[in-house]
mmCIF file of C-alpha atoms in Angstrom:
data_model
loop_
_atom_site.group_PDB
_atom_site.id
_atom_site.type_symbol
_atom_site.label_atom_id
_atom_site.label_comp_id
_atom_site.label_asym_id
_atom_site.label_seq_id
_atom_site.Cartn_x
_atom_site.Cartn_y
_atom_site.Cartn_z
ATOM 1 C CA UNK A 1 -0.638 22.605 -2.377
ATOM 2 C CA UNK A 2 2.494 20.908 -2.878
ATOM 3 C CA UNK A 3 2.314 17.021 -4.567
ATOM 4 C CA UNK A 4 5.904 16.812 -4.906
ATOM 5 C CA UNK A 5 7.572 13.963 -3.529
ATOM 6 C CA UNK A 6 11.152 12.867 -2.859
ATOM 7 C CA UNK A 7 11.021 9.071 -3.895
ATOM 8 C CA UNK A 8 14.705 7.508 -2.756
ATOM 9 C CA UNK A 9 16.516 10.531 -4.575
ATOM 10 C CA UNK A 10 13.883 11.348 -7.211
ATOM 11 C CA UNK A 11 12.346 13.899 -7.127
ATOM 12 C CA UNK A 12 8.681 13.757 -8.758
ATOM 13 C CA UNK A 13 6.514 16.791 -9.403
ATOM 14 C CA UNK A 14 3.629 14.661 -8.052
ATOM 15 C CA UNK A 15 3.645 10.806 -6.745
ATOM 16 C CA UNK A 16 1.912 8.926 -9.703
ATOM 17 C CA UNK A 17 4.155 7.227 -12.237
ATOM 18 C CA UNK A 18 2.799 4.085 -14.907
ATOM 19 C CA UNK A 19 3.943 0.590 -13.808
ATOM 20 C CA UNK A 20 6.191 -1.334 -15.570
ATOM 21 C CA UNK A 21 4.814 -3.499 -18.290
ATOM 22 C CA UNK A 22 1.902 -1.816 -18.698
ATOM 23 C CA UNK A 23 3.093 1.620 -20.608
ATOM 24 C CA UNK A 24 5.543 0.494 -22.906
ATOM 25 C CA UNK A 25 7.866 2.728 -23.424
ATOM 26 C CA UNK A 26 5.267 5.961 -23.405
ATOM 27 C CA UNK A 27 4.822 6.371 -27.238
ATOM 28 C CA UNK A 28 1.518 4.906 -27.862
ATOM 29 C CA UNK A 29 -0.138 6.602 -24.848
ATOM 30 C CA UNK A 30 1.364 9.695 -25.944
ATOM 31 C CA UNK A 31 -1.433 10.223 -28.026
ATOM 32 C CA UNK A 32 -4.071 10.056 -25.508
ATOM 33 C CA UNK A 33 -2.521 12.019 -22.421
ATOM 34 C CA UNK A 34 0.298 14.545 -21.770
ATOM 35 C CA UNK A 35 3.245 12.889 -20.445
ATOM 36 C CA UNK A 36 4.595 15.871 -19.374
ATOM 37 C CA UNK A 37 1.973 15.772 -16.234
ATOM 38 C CA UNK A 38 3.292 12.160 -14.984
ATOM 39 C CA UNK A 39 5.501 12.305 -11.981
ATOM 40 C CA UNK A 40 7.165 9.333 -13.834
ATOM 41 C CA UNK A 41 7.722 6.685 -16.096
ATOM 42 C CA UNK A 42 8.775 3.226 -15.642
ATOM 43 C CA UNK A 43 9.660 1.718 -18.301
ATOM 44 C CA UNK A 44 8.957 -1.863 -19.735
ATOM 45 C CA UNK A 45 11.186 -4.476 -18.526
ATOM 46 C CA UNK A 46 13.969 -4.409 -20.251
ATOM 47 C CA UNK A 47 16.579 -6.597 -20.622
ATOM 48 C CA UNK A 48 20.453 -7.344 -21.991
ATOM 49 C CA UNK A 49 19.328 -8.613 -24.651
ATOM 50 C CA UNK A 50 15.980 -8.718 -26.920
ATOM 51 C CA UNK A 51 13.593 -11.086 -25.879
ATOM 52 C CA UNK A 52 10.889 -12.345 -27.969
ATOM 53 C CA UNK A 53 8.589 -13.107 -24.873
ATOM 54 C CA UNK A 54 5.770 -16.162 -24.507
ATOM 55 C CA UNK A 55 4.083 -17.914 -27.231
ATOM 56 C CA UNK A 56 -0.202 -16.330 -27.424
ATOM 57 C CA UNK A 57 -2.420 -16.151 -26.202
ATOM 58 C CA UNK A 58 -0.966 -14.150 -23.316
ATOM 59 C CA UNK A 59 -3.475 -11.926 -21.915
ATOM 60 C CA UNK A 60 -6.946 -13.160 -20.677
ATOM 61 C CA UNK A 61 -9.768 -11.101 -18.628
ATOM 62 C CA UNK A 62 -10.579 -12.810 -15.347
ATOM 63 C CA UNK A 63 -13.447 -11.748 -12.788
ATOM 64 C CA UNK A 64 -11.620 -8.474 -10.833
ATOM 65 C CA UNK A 65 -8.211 -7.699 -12.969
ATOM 66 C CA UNK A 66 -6.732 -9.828 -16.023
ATOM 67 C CA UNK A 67 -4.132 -12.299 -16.118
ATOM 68 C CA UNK A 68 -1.176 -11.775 -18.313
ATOM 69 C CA UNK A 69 2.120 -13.864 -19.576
ATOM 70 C CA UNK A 70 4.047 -11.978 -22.030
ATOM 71 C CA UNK A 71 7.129 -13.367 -20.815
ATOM 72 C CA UNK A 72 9.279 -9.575 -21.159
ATOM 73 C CA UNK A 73 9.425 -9.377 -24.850
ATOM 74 C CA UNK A 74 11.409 -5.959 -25.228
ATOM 75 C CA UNK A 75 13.786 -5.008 -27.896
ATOM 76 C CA UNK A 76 16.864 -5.389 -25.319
ATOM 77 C CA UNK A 77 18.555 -2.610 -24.137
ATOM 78 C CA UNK A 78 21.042 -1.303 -26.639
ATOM 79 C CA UNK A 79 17.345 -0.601 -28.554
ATOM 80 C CA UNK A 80 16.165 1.059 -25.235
ATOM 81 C CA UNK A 81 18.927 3.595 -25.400
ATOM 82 C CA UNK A 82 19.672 4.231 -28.984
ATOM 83 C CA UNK A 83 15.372 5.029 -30.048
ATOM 84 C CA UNK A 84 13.198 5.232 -27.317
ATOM 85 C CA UNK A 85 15.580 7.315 -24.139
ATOM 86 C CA UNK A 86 16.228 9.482 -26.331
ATOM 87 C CA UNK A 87 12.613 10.492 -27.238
ATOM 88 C CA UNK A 88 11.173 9.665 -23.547
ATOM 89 C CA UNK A 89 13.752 12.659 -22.481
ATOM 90 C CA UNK A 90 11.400 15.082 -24.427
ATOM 91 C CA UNK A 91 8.778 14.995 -21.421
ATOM 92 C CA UNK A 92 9.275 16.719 -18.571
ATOM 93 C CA UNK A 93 8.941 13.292 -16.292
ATOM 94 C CA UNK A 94 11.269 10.790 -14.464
ATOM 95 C CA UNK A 95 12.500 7.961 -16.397
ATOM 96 C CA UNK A 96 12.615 5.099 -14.216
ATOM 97 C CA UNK A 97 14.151 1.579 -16.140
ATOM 98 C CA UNK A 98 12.315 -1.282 -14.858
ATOM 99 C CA UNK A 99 15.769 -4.213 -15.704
ATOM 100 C CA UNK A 100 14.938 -7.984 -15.932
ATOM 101 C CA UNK A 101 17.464 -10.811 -16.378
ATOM 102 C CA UNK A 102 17.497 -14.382 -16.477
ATOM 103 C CA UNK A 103 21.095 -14.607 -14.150
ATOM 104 C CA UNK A 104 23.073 -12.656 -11.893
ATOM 105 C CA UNK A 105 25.809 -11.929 -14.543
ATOM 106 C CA UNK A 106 22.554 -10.883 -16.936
ATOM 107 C CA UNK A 107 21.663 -8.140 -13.966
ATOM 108 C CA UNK A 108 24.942 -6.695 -13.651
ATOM 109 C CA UNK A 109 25.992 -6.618 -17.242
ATOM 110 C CA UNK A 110 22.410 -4.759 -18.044
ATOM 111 C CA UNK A 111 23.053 -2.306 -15.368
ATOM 112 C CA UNK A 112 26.293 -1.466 -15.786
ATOM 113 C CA UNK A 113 24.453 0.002 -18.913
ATOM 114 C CA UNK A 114 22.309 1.892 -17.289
ATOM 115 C CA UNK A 115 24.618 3.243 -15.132
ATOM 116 C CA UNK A 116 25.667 4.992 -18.660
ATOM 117 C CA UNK A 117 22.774 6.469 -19.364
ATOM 118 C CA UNK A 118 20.544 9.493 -18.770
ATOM 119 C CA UNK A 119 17.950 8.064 -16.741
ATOM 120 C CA UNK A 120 16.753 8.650 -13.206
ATOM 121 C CA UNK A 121 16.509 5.631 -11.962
ATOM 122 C CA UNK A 122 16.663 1.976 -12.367
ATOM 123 C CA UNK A 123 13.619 -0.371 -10.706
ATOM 124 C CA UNK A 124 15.145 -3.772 -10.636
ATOM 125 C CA UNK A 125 12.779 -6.947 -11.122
ATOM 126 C CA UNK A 126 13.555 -9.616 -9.280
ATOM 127 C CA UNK A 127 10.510 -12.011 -10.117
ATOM 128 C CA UNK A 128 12.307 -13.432 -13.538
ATOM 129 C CA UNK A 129 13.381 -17.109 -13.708
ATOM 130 C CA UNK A 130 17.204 -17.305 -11.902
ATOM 131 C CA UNK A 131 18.197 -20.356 -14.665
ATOM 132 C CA UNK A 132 21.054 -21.178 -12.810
ATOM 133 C CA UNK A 133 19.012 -22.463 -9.508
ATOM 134 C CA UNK A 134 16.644 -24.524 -11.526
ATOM 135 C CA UNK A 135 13.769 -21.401 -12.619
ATOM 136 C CA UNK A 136 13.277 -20.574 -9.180
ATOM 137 C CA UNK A 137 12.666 -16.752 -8.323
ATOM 138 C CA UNK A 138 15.327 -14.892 -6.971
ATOM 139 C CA UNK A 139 12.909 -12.312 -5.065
ATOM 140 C CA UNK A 140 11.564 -14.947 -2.449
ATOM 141 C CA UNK A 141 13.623 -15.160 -0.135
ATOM 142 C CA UNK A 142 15.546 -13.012 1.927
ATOM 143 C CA UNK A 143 19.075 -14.257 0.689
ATOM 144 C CA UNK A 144 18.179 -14.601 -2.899
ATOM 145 C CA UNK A 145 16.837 -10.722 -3.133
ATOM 146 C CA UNK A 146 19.982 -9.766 -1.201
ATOM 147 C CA UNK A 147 22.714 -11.373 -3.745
ATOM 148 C CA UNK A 148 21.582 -10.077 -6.702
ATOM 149 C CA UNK A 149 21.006 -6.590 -5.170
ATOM 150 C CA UNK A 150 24.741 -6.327 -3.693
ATOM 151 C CA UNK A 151 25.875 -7.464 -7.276
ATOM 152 C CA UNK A 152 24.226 -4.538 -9.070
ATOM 153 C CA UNK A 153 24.544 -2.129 -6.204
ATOM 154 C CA UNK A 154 28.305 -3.005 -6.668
ATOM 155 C CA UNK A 155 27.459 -1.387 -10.240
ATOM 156 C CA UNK A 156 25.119 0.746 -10.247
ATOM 157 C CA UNK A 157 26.847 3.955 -8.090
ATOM 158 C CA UNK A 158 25.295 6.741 -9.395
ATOM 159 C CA UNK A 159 21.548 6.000 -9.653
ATOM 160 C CA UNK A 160 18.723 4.998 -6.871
ATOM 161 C CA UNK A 161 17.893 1.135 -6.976
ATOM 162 C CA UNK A 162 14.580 0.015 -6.218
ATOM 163 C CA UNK A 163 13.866 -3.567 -6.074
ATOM 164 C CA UNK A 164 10.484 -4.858 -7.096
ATOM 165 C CA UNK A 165 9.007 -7.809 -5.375
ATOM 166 C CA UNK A 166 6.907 -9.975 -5.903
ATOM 167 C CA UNK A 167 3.645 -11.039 -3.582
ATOM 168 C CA UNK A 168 4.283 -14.968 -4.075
ATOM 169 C CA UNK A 169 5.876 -15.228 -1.078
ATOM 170 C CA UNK A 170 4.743 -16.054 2.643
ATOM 171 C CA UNK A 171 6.340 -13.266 4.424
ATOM 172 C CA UNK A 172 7.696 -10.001 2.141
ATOM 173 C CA UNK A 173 8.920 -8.420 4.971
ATOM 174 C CA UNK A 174 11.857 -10.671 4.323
ATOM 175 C CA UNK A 175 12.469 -10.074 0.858
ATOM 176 C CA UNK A 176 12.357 -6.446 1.841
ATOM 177 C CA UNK A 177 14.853 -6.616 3.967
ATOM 178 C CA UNK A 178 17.213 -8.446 2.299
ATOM 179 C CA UNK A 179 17.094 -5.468 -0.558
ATOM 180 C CA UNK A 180 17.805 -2.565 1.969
ATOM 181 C CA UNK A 181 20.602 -4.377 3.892
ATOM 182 C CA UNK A 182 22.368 -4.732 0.371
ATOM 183 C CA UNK A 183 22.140 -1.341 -0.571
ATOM 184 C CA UNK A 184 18.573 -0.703 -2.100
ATOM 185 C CA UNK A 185 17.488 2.554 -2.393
ATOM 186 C CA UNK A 186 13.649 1.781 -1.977
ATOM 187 C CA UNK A 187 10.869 -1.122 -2.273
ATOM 188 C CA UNK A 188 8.823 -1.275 -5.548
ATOM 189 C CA UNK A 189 5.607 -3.931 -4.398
ATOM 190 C CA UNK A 190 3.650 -5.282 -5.577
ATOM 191 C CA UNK A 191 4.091 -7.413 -8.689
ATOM 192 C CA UNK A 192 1.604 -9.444 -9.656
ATOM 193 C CA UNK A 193 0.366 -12.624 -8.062
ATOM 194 C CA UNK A 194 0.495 -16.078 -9.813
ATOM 195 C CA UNK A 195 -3.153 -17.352 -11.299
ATOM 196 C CA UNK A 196 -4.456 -19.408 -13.635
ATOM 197 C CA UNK A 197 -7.826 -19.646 -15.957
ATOM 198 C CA UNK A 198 -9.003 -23.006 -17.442
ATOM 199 C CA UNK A 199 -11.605 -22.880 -20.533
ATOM 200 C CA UNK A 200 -14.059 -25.628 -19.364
ATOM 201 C CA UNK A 201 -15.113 -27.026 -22.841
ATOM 202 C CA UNK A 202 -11.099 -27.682 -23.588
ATOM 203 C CA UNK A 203 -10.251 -28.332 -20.394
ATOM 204 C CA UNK A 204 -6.835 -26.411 -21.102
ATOM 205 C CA UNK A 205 -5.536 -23.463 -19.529
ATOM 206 C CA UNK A 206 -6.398 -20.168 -21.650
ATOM 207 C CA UNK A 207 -3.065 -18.831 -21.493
ATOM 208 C CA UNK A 208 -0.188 -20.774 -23.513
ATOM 209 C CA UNK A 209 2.092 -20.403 -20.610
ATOM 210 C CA UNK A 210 -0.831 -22.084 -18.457
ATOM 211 C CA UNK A 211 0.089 -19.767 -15.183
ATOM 212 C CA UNK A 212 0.291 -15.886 -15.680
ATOM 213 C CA UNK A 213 0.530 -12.614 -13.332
ATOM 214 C CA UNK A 214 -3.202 -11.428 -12.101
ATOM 215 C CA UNK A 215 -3.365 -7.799 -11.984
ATOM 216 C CA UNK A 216 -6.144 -5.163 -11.558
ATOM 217 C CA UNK A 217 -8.407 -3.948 -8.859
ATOM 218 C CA UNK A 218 -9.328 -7.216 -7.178
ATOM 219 C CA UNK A 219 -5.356 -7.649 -6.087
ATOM 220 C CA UNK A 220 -5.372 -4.343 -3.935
ATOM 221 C CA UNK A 221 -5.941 -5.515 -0.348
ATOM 222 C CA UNK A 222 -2.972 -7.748 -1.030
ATOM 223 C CA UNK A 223 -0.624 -4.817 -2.141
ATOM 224 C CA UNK A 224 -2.061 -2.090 0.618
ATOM 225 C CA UNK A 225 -1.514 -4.912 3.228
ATOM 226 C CA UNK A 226 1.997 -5.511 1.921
ATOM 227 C CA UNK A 227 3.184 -2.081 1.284
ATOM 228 C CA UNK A 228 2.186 -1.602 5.161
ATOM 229 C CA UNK A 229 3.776 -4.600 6.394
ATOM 230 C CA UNK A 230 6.937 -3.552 4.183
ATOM 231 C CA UNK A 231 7.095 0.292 5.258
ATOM 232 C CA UNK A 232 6.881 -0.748 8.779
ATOM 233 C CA UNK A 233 9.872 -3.241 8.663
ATOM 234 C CA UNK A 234 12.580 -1.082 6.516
ATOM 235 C CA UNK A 235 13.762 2.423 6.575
ATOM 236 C CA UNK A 236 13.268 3.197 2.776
ATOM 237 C CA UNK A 237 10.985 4.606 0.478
ATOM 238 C CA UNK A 238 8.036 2.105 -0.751
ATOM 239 C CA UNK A 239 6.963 2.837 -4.381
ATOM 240 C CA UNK A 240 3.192 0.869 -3.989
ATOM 241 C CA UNK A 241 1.016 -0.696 -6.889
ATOM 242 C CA UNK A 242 -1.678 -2.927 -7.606
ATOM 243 C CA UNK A 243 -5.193 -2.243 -8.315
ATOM 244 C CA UNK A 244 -4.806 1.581 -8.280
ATOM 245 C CA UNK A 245 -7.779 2.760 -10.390
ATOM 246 C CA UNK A 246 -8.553 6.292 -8.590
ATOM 247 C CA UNK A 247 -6.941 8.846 -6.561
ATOM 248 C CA UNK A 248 -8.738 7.322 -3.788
ATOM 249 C CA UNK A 249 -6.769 4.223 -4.021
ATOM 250 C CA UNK A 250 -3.498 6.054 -4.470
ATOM 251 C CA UNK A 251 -4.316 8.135 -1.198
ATOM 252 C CA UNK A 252 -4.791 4.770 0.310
ATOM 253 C CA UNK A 253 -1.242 3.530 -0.883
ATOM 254 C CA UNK A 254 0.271 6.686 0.841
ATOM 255 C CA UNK A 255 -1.698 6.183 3.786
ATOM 256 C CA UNK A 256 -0.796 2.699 4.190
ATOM 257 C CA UNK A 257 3.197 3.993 3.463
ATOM 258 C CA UNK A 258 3.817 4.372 0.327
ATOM 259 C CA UNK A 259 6.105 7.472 -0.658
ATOM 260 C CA UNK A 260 4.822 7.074 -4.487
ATOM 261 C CA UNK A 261 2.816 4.881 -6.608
ATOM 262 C CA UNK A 262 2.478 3.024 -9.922
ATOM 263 C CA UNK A 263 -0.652 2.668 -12.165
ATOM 264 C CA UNK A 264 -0.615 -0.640 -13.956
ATOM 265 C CA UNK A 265 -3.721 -2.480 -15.277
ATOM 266 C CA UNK A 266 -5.221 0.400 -14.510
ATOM 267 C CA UNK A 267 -3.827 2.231 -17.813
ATOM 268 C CA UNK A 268 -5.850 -0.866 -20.400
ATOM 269 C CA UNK A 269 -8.939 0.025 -18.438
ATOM 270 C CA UNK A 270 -8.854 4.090 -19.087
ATOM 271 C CA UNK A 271 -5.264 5.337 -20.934
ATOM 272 C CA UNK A 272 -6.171 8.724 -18.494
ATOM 273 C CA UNK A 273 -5.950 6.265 -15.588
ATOM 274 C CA UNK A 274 -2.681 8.220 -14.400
ATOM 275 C CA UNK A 275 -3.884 11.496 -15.147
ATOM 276 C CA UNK A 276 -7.406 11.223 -13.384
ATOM 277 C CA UNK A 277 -5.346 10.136 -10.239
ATOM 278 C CA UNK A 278 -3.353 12.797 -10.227
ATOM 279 C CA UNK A 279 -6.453 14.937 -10.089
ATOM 280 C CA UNK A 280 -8.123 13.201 -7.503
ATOM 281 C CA UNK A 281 -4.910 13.352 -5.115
ATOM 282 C CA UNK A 282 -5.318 17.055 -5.806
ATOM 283 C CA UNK A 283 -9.334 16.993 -5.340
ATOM 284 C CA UNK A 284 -8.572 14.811 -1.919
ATOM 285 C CA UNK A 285 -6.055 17.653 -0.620
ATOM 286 C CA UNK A 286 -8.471 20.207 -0.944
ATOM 287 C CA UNK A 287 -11.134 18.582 0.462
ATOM 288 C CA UNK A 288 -9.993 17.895 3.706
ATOM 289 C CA UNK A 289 -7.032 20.810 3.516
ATOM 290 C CA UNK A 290 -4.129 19.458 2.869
ATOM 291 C CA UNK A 291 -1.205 21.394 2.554
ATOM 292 C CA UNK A 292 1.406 18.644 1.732
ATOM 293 C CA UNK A 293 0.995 15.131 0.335
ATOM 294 C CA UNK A 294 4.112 14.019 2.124
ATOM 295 C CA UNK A 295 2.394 14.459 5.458
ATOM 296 C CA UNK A 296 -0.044 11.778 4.781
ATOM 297 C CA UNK A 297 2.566 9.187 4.523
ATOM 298 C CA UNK A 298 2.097 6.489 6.732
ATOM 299 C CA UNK A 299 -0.364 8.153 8.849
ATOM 300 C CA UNK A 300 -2.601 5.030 9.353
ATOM 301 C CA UNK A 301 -3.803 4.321 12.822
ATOM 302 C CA UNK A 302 -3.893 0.688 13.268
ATOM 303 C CA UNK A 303 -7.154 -0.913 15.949
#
């Protein structure tokens, strides 16, 4: 059977990678499972410079997923590439550099670093605060995702871009296609969607932040529906995530048109989250004899 998959000029030894955010930067779950079997790693968001992230609590359980609003603490990038590259390029995995900024000038000045450095890829977030236009998001609309991708495209000329994007949005198709027509590589969705959980006795939001990103299983009609919608409307690869618990739900993903996908909550639930997927992709193709993962992509037949 082959697994292997060619995800916008990387080349994965099987489609499953860990989500931004929710790995770190591999070390801790290094002691549970064998990074070497991932077909990649993205990284933590990380950004120009350190961040200390939101004020706790910032992580609550909700019915279906959790809600979460750490607010991209990470040691900044200089940190990134002077401790933990270096030891992530033990593994024989992709390394995948999920950048955040606060500004334009924040994105290209972080990825003109990356552009440096021995990595395989860089998956750009575009669901941080743009300070400049009053905190609004610069991945909602379909001019806002294209102007900071042709910036760091501009850059960034020797590694595939994916843009991630968020769900918040009433049409992502147009998001989508403002990343391609400035140069994107491929499609990173979904991030999570915006929620909020009161405690009744204080009457106060459990999160200090109030609002945080909702995550886990109960969010995966949303990203299967929008991973279709977006690998129907652009002619790159879609990396697809949210909810993925089994390889069931990762063959879905790759049914719906996803080339790859992410495990994210997922990984707090089970640290062999990843791992079991991979061997339920593999238990899938021999069920019903599959010879290729790739020719599963995008089969669905729509009523």
């Amino acid at each position: 059977m082959n697994t292997e998959v060619n995800l916008c000029g990387i080349k994965m030894k099987n489609p499953v990678t860990v989500a931004s955010g929710t790995f770190g930067y591999g070390r801790e779950y290094s002691e549970y499972i064998d990074l070497n079997k991932l077909g990649g790693i993205i990284t933590k968001g990380t950004s120009l410079k350190l961040r200390p992230g939101n004020k706790p609590p910032r992580v609550c359980e909700v019915q279906g997923g959790m809600l979460n609003s750490i607010g991209l603490q990470n040691p900044g990038v200089e940190y990134f590439a002077k401790y933990d590259l270096p030891w992530l390029r033990k593994f024989d995995t992709k390394i995948i550099v999920n950048a955040c900024g606060s500004t334009i000038e924040e994105y290209v000045e972080l990825c003109k670093i990356l552009n440096t450095l021995d990595i395989d890829g860089v998956e750009l977030n575009l669901s941080c605060p743009n300070v400049k236009a009053g905190c609004l998001a610069f991945g909602t609309t379909y001019e806002g995702v294209k102007e900071v991708t042709k910036a760091v495209r501009k850059v960034l000329d020797n590694k595939p871009l994916i843009v991630k994007l968020t769900p918040n949005v009433t049409n992502i198709v147009e998001p989508a296609k403002g990343a391609e027509d400035a140069g994107a590589d491929g499609i990173s969705a979904i991030n999570t969607l915006l929620g909020m959980k009161i405690d009744i006795e204080k009457r106060k939001p459990i999160l200090a932040n109030n609002t945080g990103g909702f995550s886990g299983p109960a969010v995966k009609p949303v990203a299967v529906r929008c991973v279709y919608q977006i690998a129907n409307a652009v002619n790159i690869p879609v990396l697809g995530l949210g909810g993925i618990m089994t390889g069931e739900d990762a063959i879905e993903f790759m049914i719906a048109g996803a080339t790859a996908v992410s495990i994210g909550s997922g990984n707090f639930a089970d640290p062999e989250t990843s791992i079991k997927t991979i061997e339920g992709i593999e238990a899938f193709m021999k069920k019903h004899n599959i010879d290729d993962i790739n020719s599963i992509i995008g089969t669905v037949e729509m009523n």
